[in-house]
Amino acid sequence: MAYLDHAATTPMLSEALEAYVATAREVGNASSLHAAGRHARQRVEESRERIGAALGARPSEVIFTSGGTESDNLAVKGTFWARRAKDGARNRVVASGVEHHAVMDAVDWLVAHEGATAGWLDADETGLITPATLAAELDAHADRVAVVTVMWANNEVGTLQPVAELAALAAAHGIPFHTDAVQAVGQVPVDFAASGASALTVTGHKVGGPVGVGALLLGRDVAVTPLLHGGGQERDVRSGTLDAAGIVAFAVAVETAVKNQQEYAARVGGLRDRLVDGVLAVVPDAILNGSAAHRLPGNAHFSFPGCQGDALLLLLDAQGIDCSTGSACSAGVAQPSHVLVAMGADDDRARSSLRFTLGHTSTAADVDALITALPAAVERARRAGVIKSVLG
Amino acid sequence: MRVLAAMSGGVDSAVAAARAVEAGHDVTGVHLALSRNPQTFRTGARGCCTIEDSRDAQRAADVLGIPYYVWDMAERFHADVVDDFVAEYAAGRTPNPCLRCNEKIKFAAVLDRAIALGFDAVVTGHHARLGADGLLRRSVDLPKDQSYVLAVLNRAQLDHSVFPLGDSTKAEVRAEAARRGLGVAEKPDSHDICFIADGDTRGFLESRLGSAPGDIVDSSTGEVVGAHGGAYAYTVGQRKGLGLTVPAADGRPRYVLSITPKTNTVTVGPAAALEVSTVHAGKPVWTGLPADFAGELDCVVQLRAHGETYPARVTVADGELVASLSTPARGVAAGQALVVYRPEADGDVVLGSGTITHT
């Protein structure tokens, strides 16, 4: 079996798993005042410090959440609400056209239910948002913008955005800037303070931690209206009993991934190049989507002309190769990727795409298994792609 | 064999897939997304087309440990089944959309794609038997028998089909589902037409075809006895909902005898006038006889889904099939299938079918 879907989720690091199990055996609510509570709190706060140190944030800037979707929603909606409450003219959300659904749908929701307007930033054909694009948006609308959000790295095609430059543009207008760095942490250097972002999303299960725990790194001076109301455990911005075991494992994973990042990027980037070269050798008309220069080390994303992505996925799955069409499903039906469409791909190219993503457990054998299975799968998918009745 | 199990989310297709797994086949489950917008199809656990049904199918596949995918067939379904349904009514005929879906989607578009992708056959939960002899027979559960809506399939389609449920009653299928831990064991049967959410066929047709008021005319007197909002909304044999304003001379109920789209007229008359002894059908398909069969044969015919059967002599010539019924039938509607069976003690065998053109 070859697991080539690390961008969906990646196996837990054994040290994170051990830390999880050890902490989960202990009793204690981090909000309790007794010894058990203090013990749990100690674990949580150590973890907060470790995550802050690994990602260039102060401990107080680490808000634990249930993961990427919650962090993105909190950042986008929470910042929008707080900013508009202070200045009613700030009714606009600026976002890239290649965001994950957790951001995109939150923006759409604000438009549909909160009377917001959206400024979608166009990507170029590699998925890149140029600073000039944001500058033009801000020149036109800066007084009305409540928040700007542009992801650090794209989850489908792996394109890295010039986050520091974009954040600086927003900062020059005094506008909070959020970045979804779920795909970036552990893959490329991520430093919250150096990036100039006001808020940054990170999640456990993309870096070798558990599913269901993540964080929003949130500047201390950034006002955010909470999504969840209750005990106010996290700076009164987020409520809910802290998941000590999850948080400890998350911290171990972040720390390990960040510590190993350079070595990881070199090794996995090498495997990715082997994968790209191999695919293009056996399917010469395959199109590599995304950016050559500004790309996550573990990401390869292709369109296979004449194929439908879901047919290829089925055929590769049957050969023990796990990959993804990369785009979201609606009622189980794969939709043409909004990311590829934003990059100017037509419907056919969008529907013919597949994403292969490598991670810390990937090997050359995984890559070679794909290269071996791919030609026959592509040939079959092409036959199925142009359905003419074979039954007469 | 490598087989593709079409899984609607209902109990039948789940058990059919389970039996295919148990028979040693390499089974992949596929749920067909037929609606352009799942919210516009019927809601609740009524059969096949909601997100809930898709989840039920996925859960069943997971229990069986087989891969599961959703195939988007919405465009084909709308073109070949829904639009065809509307066009047939507009032409004064009475279509059977389940039959059309089998003919054009499940055992055509889906089967073609399956074969192109390397599968050998499609497995469905239809209640019918398809033996090693290649003959299609009625299910042992006669009230649940679906051979009528499968009789439109040709030889090549049947050769790539597997119906694992034909030897079981519906009650046995449900019991087996429960035994296998399939959550859909108690799910209600699907009824009605899947793409008409509220069951209001007339309203659906009106929304698609618009209002087209016209006369309802008595067959014997030629008198206008009522008004209709669109002749397409009527079916031969229909008695209810006619809203006739002039009572019949004999005071007896009147039925729809014919629909004439050209003049936008619905003709009604007494029950006796509904009786037909000769039925003409086109586009014959033979699977229990040589595909190019011509000549005469004695058989029984069925003229609508779950309808009664009639002994008949069928003559086939020049691509037309004419059935002379030994006893008259009522409510025979153009657009329905005429299915030709050979009676056998072990279950009637489907010889072939045609589409009723006129009587």
mmCIF file of N, CA, C and O in Angstrom, chain A residues 31-81:
data_model
loop_
_atom_site.group_PDB
_atom_site.id
_atom_site.type_symbol
_atom_site.label_atom_id
_atom_site.label_comp_id
_atom_site.label_asym_id
_atom_site.label_seq_id
_atom_site.Cartn_x
_atom_site.Cartn_y
_atom_site.Cartn_z
ATOM 1 N N SER A 31 -8.757 23.659 34.310
ATOM 2 C CA SER A 31 -9.357 24.817 34.970
ATOM 3 C C SER A 31 -9.585 24.601 36.461
ATOM 4 O O SER A 31 -9.997 25.531 37.166
ATOM 5 N N SER A 32 -9.362 23.370 36.931
ATOM 6 C CA SER A 32 -9.613 23.076 38.348
ATOM 7 C C SER A 32 -8.485 23.616 39.215
ATOM 8 O O SER A 32 -7.343 23.756 38.767
ATOM 9 N N LEU A 33 -8.844 23.879 40.490
ATOM 10 C CA LEU A 33 -7.875 24.514 41.380
ATOM 11 C C LEU A 33 -7.064 23.524 42.190
ATOM 12 O O LEU A 33 -6.055 23.886 42.789
ATOM 13 N N HIS A 34 -7.502 22.265 42.204
ATOM 14 C CA HIS A 34 -6.808 21.279 43.043
ATOM 15 C C HIS A 34 -5.563 20.732 42.336
ATOM 16 O O HIS A 34 -5.245 21.155 41.209
ATOM 17 N N ALA A 35 -4.924 19.802 42.996
ATOM 18 C CA ALA A 35 -3.638 19.304 42.510
ATOM 19 C C ALA A 35 -3.743 18.682 41.126
ATOM 20 O O ALA A 35 -2.899 18.940 40.250
ATOM 21 N N ALA A 36 -4.787 17.883 40.909
ATOM 22 C CA ALA A 36 -4.941 17.234 39.592
ATOM 23 C C ALA A 36 -5.128 18.287 38.510
ATOM 24 O O ALA A 36 -4.572 18.180 37.405
ATOM 25 N N GLY A 37 -5.902 19.317 38.833
ATOM 26 C CA GLY A 37 -6.122 20.401 37.871
ATOM 27 C C GLY A 37 -4.831 21.139 37.573
ATOM 28 O O GLY A 37 -4.523 21.442 36.417
ATOM 29 N N ARG A 38 -4.102 21.418 38.643
ATOM 30 C CA ARG A 38 -2.826 22.119 38.442
ATOM 31 C C ARG A 38 -1.889 21.309 37.562
ATOM 32 O O ARG A 38 -1.184 21.850 36.702
ATOM 33 N N HIS A 39 -1.925 20.011 37.769
ATOM 34 C CA HIS A 39 -1.060 19.134 36.981
ATOM 35 C C HIS A 39 -1.434 19.205 35.488
ATOM 36 O O HIS A 39 -0.565 19.329 34.622
ATOM 37 N N ALA A 40 -2.728 19.126 35.226
ATOM 38 C CA ALA A 40 -3.180 19.211 33.824
ATOM 39 C C ALA A 40 -2.816 20.577 33.243
ATOM 40 O O ALA A 40 -2.357 20.679 32.093
ATOM 41 N N ARG A 41 -3.018 21.616 34.050
ATOM 42 C CA ARG A 41 -2.719 22.962 33.564
ATOM 43 C C ARG A 41 -1.238 23.110 33.243
ATOM 44 O O ARG A 41 -0.838 23.735 32.267
ATOM 45 N N GLN A 42 -0.444 22.502 34.097
ATOM 46 C CA GLN A 42 1.003 22.509 33.870
ATOM 47 C C GLN A 42 1.342 21.922 32.500
ATOM 48 O O GLN A 42 2.114 22.491 31.737
ATOM 49 N N ARG A 43 0.709 20.813 32.174
ATOM 50 C CA ARG A 43 0.944 20.160 30.880
ATOM 51 C C ARG A 43 0.512 21.076 29.720
ATOM 52 O O ARG A 43 1.197 21.196 28.716
ATOM 53 N N VAL A 44 -0.668 21.682 29.891
ATOM 54 C CA VAL A 44 -1.203 22.543 28.835
ATOM 55 C C VAL A 44 -0.305 23.763 28.635
ATOM 56 O O VAL A 44 0.042 24.120 27.498
ATOM 57 N N GLU A 45 0.112 24.359 29.736
ATOM 58 C CA GLU A 45 0.889 25.598 29.602
ATOM 59 C C GLU A 45 2.297 25.332 29.069
ATOM 60 O O GLU A 45 2.838 26.124 28.292
ATOM 61 N N GLU A 46 2.871 24.205 29.469
ATOM 62 C CA GLU A 46 4.156 23.808 28.861
ATOM 63 C C GLU A 46 4.000 23.678 27.348
ATOM 64 O O GLU A 46 4.843 24.106 26.571
ATOM 65 N N SER A 47 2.890 23.074 26.960
ATOM 66 C CA SER A 47 2.636 22.853 25.533
ATOM 67 C C SER A 47 2.459 24.181 24.809
ATOM 68 O O SER A 47 2.945 24.375 23.691
ATOM 69 N N ARG A 48 1.772 25.079 25.442
ATOM 70 C CA ARG A 48 1.562 26.398 24.848
ATOM 71 C C ARG A 48 2.917 27.073 24.611
ATOM 72 O O ARG A 48 3.139 27.681 23.547
ATOM 73 N N GLU A 49 3.792 26.965 25.600
ATOM 74 C CA GLU A 49 5.117 27.582 25.460
ATOM 75 C C GLU A 49 5.930 26.912 24.350
ATOM 76 O O GLU A 49 6.618 27.586 23.577
ATOM 77 N N ARG A 50 5.805 25.597 24.277
ATOM 78 C CA ARG A 50 6.573 24.884 23.250
ATOM 79 C C ARG A 50 6.079 25.266 21.852
ATOM 80 O O ARG A 50 6.873 25.449 20.920
ATOM 81 N N ILE A 51 4.770 25.354 21.696
ATOM 82 C CA ILE A 51 4.212 25.717 20.378
ATOM 83 C C ILE A 51 4.583 27.152 20.039
ATOM 84 O O ILE A 51 4.995 27.456 18.907
ATOM 85 N N GLY A 52 4.466 28.040 21.016
ATOM 86 C CA GLY A 52 4.841 29.430 20.787
ATOM 87 C C GLY A 52 6.301 29.524 20.348
ATOM 88 O O GLY A 52 6.627 30.208 19.362
ATOM 89 N N ALA A 53 7.159 28.815 21.068
ATOM 90 C CA ALA A 53 8.588 28.872 20.747
ATOM 91 C C ALA A 53 8.862 28.323 19.352
ATOM 92 O O ALA A 53 9.684 28.868 18.597
ATOM 93 N N ALA A 54 8.172 27.259 18.993
ATOM 94 C CA ALA A 54 8.423 26.631 17.687
ATOM 95 C C ALA A 54 7.926 27.503 16.541
ATOM 96 O O ALA A 54 8.474 27.457 15.434
ATOM 97 N N LEU A 55 6.876 28.301 16.795
ATOM 98 C CA LEU A 55 6.239 29.023 15.688
ATOM 99 C C LEU A 55 6.391 30.536 15.787
ATOM 100 O O LEU A 55 5.729 31.280 15.071
ATOM 101 N N GLY A 56 7.254 30.997 16.667
ATOM 102 C CA GLY A 56 7.519 32.434 16.727
ATOM 103 C C GLY A 56 6.386 33.224 17.334
ATOM 104 O O GLY A 56 6.118 34.354 16.903
ATOM 105 N N ALA A 57 5.726 32.654 18.317
ATOM 106 C CA ALA A 57 4.626 33.360 18.978
ATOM 107 C C ALA A 57 4.867 33.388 20.480
ATOM 108 O O ALA A 57 5.550 32.514 21.028
ATOM 109 N N ARG A 58 4.300 34.397 21.134
ATOM 110 C CA ARG A 58 4.347 34.390 22.591
ATOM 111 C C ARG A 58 3.352 33.337 23.081
ATOM 112 O O ARG A 58 2.323 33.117 22.417
ATOM 113 N N PRO A 59 3.601 32.761 24.256
ATOM 114 C CA PRO A 59 2.642 31.760 24.757
ATOM 115 C C PRO A 59 1.216 32.310 24.813
ATOM 116 O O PRO A 59 0.266 31.600 24.484
ATOM 117 N N SER A 60 1.083 33.563 25.196
ATOM 118 C CA SER A 60 -0.270 34.123 25.326
ATOM 119 C C SER A 60 -0.950 34.300 23.976
ATOM 120 O O SER A 60 -2.149 34.572 23.912
ATOM 121 N N GLU A 61 -0.195 34.148 22.913
ATOM 122 C CA GLU A 61 -0.788 34.286 21.576
ATOM 123 C C GLU A 61 -1.302 32.963 21.027
ATOM 124 O O GLU A 61 -1.839 32.913 19.922
ATOM 125 N N VAL A 62 -1.120 31.898 21.803
ATOM 126 C CA VAL A 62 -1.556 30.578 21.346
ATOM 127 C C VAL A 62 -2.943 30.291 21.924
ATOM 128 O O VAL A 62 -3.097 30.141 23.136
ATOM 129 N N ILE A 63 -3.957 30.248 21.053
ATOM 130 C CA ILE A 63 -5.331 29.939 21.466
ATOM 131 C C ILE A 63 -5.625 28.523 20.983
ATOM 132 O O ILE A 63 -5.697 28.286 19.772
ATOM 133 N N PHE A 64 -5.811 27.589 21.913
ATOM 134 C CA PHE A 64 -6.106 26.220 21.483
ATOM 135 C C PHE A 64 -7.549 26.114 20.997
ATOM 136 O O PHE A 64 -8.466 26.699 21.589
ATOM 137 N N THR A 65 -7.713 25.361 19.921
ATOM 138 C CA THR A 65 -9.042 25.151 19.308
ATOM 139 C C THR A 65 -9.184 23.669 18.958
ATOM 140 O O THR A 65 -8.300 22.862 19.255
ATOM 141 N N SER A 66 -10.273 23.367 18.294
ATOM 142 C CA SER A 66 -10.493 21.972 17.871
ATOM 143 C C SER A 66 -9.821 21.662 16.540
ATOM 144 O O SER A 66 -9.923 20.547 16.041
ATOM 145 N N GLY A 67 -9.169 22.655 15.934
ATOM 146 C CA GLY A 67 -8.467 22.351 14.686
ATOM 147 C C GLY A 67 -8.596 23.469 13.669
ATOM 148 O O GLY A 67 -9.026 24.583 13.978
ATOM 149 N N GLY A 68 -8.231 23.149 12.448
ATOM 150 C CA GLY A 68 -8.128 24.148 11.394
ATOM 151 C C GLY A 68 -9.438 24.846 11.085
ATOM 152 O O GLY A 68 -9.478 26.074 10.927
ATOM 153 N N THR A 69 -10.503 24.083 10.976
ATOM 154 C CA THR A 69 -11.785 24.688 10.599
ATOM 155 C C THR A 69 -12.229 25.695 11.656
ATOM 156 O O THR A 69 -12.656 26.807 11.337
ATOM 157 N N GLU A 70 -12.111 25.318 12.931
ATOM 158 C CA GLU A 70 -12.523 26.249 13.986
ATOM 159 C C GLU A 70 -11.618 27.475 14.001
ATOM 160 O O GLU A 70 -12.094 28.615 14.118
ATOM 161 N N SER A 71 -10.319 27.268 13.873
ATOM 162 C CA SER A 71 -9.396 28.406 13.896
ATOM 163 C C SER A 71 -9.680 29.362 12.751
ATOM 164 O O SER A 71 -9.681 30.579 12.926
ATOM 165 N N ASP A 72 -9.932 28.816 11.575
ATOM 166 C CA ASP A 72 -10.229 29.671 10.423
ATOM 167 C C ASP A 72 -11.524 30.446 10.641
ATOM 168 O O ASP A 72 -11.608 31.647 10.356
ATOM 169 N N ASN A 73 -12.545 29.762 11.133
ATOM 170 C CA ASN A 73 -13.820 30.434 11.381
ATOM 171 C C ASN A 73 -13.685 31.520 12.445
ATOM 172 O O ASN A 73 -14.248 32.606 12.308
ATOM 173 N N LEU A 74 -12.937 31.190 13.501
ATOM 174 C CA LEU A 74 -12.735 32.162 14.575
ATOM 175 C C LEU A 74 -12.004 33.394 14.043
ATOM 176 O O LEU A 74 -12.363 34.537 14.342
ATOM 177 N N ALA A 75 -10.981 33.153 13.247
ATOM 178 C CA ALA A 75 -10.196 34.268 12.732
ATOM 179 C C ALA A 75 -11.025 35.131 11.790
ATOM 180 O O ALA A 75 -11.045 36.360 11.900
ATOM 181 N N VAL A 76 -11.710 34.501 10.857
ATOM 182 C CA VAL A 76 -12.419 35.261 9.823
ATOM 183 C C VAL A 76 -13.661 35.936 10.401
ATOM 184 O O VAL A 76 -13.836 37.155 10.304
ATOM 185 N N LYS A 77 -14.524 35.142 11.019
ATOM 186 C CA LYS A 77 -15.773 35.718 11.535
ATOM 187 C C LYS A 77 -15.500 36.585 12.762
ATOM 188 O O LYS A 77 -16.042 37.681 12.894
ATOM 189 N N GLY A 78 -14.663 36.039 13.658
ATOM 190 C CA GLY A 78 -14.419 36.745 14.920
ATOM 191 C C GLY A 78 -13.781 38.099 14.690
ATOM 192 O O GLY A 78 -14.169 39.098 15.308
ATOM 193 N N THR A 79 -12.803 38.159 13.788
ATOM 194 C CA THR A 79 -12.147 39.431 13.511
ATOM 195 C C THR A 79 -13.096 40.385 12.799
ATOM 196 O O THR A 79 -13.154 41.573 13.099
ATOM 197 N N PHE A 80 -13.854 39.813 11.875
ATOM 198 C CA PHE A 80 -14.836 40.637 11.143
ATOM 199 C C PHE A 80 -15.821 41.285 12.121
ATOM 200 O O PHE A 80 -16.047 42.494 12.095
ATOM 201 N N TRP A 81 -16.403 40.460 12.997
ATOM 202 C CA TRP A 81 -17.407 40.986 13.933
ATOM 203 C C TRP A 81 -16.813 42.081 14.831
ATOM 204 O O TRP A 81 -17.410 43.122 15.022
#
